[in-house]
Structures are given as structure tokens and as C-alpha cells.
Tab-separated table of C-alpha atoms and ligand atoms in Angstrom:
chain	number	residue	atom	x	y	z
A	487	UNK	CA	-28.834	-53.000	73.382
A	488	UNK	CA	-26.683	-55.517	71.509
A	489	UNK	CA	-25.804	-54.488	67.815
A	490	UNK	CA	-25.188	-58.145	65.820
A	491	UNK	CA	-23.562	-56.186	62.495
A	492	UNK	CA	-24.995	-54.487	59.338
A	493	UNK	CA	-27.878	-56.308	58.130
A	494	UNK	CA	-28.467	-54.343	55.073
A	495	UNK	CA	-27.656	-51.263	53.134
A	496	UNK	CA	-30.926	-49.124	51.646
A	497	UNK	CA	-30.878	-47.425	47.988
A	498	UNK	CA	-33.425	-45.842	47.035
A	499	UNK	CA	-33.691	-45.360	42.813
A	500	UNK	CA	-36.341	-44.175	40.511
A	501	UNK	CA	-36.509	-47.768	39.279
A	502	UNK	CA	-35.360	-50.883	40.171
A	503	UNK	CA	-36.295	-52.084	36.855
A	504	UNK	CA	-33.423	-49.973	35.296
A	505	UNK	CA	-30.383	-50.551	38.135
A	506	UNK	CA	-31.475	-54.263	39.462
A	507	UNK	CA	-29.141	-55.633	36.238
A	508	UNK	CA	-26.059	-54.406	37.698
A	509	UNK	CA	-27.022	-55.769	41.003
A	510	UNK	CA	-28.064	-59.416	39.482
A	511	UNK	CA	-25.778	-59.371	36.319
A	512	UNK	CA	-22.922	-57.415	36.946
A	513	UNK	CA	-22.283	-58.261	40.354
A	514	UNK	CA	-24.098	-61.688	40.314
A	515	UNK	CA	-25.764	-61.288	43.617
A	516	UNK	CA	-28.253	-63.914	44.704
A	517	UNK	CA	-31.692	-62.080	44.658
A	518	UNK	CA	-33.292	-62.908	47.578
A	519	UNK	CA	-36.371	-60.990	48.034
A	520	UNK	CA	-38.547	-58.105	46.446
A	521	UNK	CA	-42.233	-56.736	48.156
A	522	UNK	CA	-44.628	-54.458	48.129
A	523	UNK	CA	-45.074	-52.601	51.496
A	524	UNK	CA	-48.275	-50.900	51.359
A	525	UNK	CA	-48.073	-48.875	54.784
A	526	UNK	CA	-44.069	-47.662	53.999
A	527	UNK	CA	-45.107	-46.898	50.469
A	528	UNK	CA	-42.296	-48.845	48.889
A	529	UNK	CA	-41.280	-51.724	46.445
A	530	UNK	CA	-38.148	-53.144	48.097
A	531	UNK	CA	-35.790	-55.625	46.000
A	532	UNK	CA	-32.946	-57.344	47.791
A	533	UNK	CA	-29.739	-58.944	47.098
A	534	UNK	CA	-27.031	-61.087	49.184
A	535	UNK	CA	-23.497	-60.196	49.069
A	536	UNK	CA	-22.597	-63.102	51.462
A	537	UNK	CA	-21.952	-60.590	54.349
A	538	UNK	CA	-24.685	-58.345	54.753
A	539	UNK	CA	-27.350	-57.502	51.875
A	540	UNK	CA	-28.324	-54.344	49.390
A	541	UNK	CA	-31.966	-53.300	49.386
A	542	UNK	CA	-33.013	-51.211	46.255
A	543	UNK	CA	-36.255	-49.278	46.944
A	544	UNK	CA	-38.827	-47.385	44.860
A	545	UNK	CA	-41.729	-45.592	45.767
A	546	UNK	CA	-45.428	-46.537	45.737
A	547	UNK	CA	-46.548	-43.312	44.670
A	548	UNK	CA	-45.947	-39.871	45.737
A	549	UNK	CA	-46.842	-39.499	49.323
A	550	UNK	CA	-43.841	-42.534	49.628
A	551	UNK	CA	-40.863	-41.535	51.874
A	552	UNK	CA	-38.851	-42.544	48.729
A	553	UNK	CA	-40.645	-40.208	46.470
A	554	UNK	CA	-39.550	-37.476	49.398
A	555	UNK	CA	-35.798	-38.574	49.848
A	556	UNK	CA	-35.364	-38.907	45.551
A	557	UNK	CA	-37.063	-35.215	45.459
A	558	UNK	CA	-35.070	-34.109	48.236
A	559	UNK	CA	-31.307	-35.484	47.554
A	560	UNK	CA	-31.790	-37.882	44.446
A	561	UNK	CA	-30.976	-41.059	43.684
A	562	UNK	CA	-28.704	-42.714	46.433
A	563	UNK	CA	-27.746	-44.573	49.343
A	564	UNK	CA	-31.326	-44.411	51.924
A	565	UNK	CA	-30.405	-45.713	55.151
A	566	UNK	CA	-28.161	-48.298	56.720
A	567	UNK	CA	-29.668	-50.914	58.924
A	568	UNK	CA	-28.339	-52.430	61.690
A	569	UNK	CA	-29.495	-55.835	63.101
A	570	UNK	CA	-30.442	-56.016	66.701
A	571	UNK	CA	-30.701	-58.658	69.426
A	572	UNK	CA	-34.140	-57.173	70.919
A	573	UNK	CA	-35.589	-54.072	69.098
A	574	UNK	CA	-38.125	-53.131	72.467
A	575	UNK	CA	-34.884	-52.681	74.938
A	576	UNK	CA	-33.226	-50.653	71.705
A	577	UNK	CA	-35.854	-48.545	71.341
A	578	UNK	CA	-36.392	-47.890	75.032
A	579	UNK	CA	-32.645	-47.391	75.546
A	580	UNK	CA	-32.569	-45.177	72.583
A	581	UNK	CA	-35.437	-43.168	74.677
A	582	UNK	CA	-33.638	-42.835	76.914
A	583	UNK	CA	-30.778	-41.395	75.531
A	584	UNK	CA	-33.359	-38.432	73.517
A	585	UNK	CA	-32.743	-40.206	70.846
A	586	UNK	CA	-35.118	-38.894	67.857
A	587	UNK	CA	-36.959	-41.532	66.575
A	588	UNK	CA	-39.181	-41.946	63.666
A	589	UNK	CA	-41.435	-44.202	64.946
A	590	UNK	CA	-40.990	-45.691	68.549
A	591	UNK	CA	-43.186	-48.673	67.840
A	592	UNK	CA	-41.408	-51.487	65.781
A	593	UNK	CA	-43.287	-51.637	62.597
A	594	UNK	CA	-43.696	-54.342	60.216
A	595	UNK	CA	-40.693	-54.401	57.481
A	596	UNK	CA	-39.861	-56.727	55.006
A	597	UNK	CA	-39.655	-60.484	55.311
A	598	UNK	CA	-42.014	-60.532	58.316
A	599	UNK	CA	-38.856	-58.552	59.975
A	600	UNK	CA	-39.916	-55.523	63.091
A	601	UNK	CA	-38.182	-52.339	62.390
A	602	UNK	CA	-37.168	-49.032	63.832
A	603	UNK	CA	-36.091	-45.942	62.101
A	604	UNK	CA	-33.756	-43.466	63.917
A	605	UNK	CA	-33.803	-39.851	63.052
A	606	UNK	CA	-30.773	-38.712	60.642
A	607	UNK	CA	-30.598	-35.725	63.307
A	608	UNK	CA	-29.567	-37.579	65.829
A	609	UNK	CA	-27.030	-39.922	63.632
A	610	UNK	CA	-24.937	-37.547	61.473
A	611	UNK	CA	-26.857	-37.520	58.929
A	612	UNK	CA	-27.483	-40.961	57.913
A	613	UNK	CA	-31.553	-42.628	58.107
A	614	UNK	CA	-30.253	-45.786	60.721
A	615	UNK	CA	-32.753	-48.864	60.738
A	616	UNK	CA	-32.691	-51.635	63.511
A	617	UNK	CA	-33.998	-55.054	62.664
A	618	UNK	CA	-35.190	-57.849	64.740
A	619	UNK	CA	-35.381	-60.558	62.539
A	620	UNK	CA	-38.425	-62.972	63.212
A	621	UNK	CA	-36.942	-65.969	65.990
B	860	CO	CO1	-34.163	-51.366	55.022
């Protein structure tokens, strides 16, 4: 598979009402993006650092991955996510490998982008996303 570079890093925060001013005011990052995605169960906000972008999510409600992770560690950094050339060969190469995936079809992320979660397991620890990025 061919890695292009970090596309994004994920925080997930019991609001991004309360933290998105030090993102926008503070730092002065161009906001770029915020959705609601139903099916993940998350509100996700996201800034532009000029290399590589910060994603603040919340949960939908309590059956939310988010609402998991924030009971389970707290308030922090998510996942990293990687941006990748063609995420079908990743995720079959990753197969390959016994990689442990979370979901081995791409699913829809945000800005109309396909996505891939990789296990934390099988990462050291860390929630990895791939991106393809729509052409
Ligand atoms: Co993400």
C-alpha cells in the first residue's frame, strides 16, 4: 500500500463547544469542516494547520464509540489517520498481514472521504485510520 502522510489527528472531547476556541482563537486555525455522522455516532469539527488537520469529536449519544473511548480513558487524543493511495489494496494487504481490523469494508467518513479503522491491538496502542480521499 502507499502511505501519502498524516491526514489528520482525532480528539475526542466532551464538547467541542467548550475546546473549539482554542482551536479557532488561540491557535487561529482555518475551520474547515464540522458533521454529523449518524452511522459512527459522532459530531466531528475540523481544523487546518497547513500540514495535516485536527479533528475534534463528540458523541451522538451513548452507544457512540466516543461516549466508549471518553468513559474508558477520558478526554484525549482518538486516533491518528493516515492518508492512503488506494484503501481496497490497504485493507487487503493489511489482511494479509492478520492485521485486526475494525471494519474491513471502507465506510463512509467525513467529507464524502472512505475509511478504515485498524485495531489499537495490532498498532501499539494507538486507533490508526486510513483515508482515501474522494478522486
Ligand atoms: Co478521523
Amino acid at each position: 500500500m502507499k502511505i501519502i502522510g498524516i491526514e489528520h489527528i482525532g480528539i475526542a472531547t466532551e464538547s467541542i463547544e467548550k475546546i473549539a476556541p482554542f482551536w479557532k482563537k488561540v491557535l487561529k486555525l482555518n475551520h474547515i469542516h464540522r458533521e454529523t455522522i449518524e452511522k459512527m455516532g459522532v459530531i466531528t469539527d475540523i481544523y487546518d494547520t497547513g500540514r495535516g488537520k485536527v479533528e475534534l469529536l463528540e458523541q451522538t449519544g451513548q452507544e457512540s464509540s466516543i461516549a466508549k473511548f471518553l468513559k474508558k480513558k477520558g478526554p484525549g487524543i482518538h486516533h491518528i489517520c493516515l492518508e492512503v493511495e488506494n484503501i481496497e489494496e490497504a485493507i487487503s494487504e493489511l489482511k494479509q498481514a492478520d492485521i485486526q481490523l475494525i471494519n474491513d469494508v471502507p465506510l463512509k467518513g467525513a467529507e464524502e472521504n472512505r475509511v478504515v479503522f485498524i485495531h489499537p491491538k495490532s498498532t501499539g496502542g494507538v486507533l490508526v485510520e486510513l483515508v482515501q480521499k474522494p478522486k
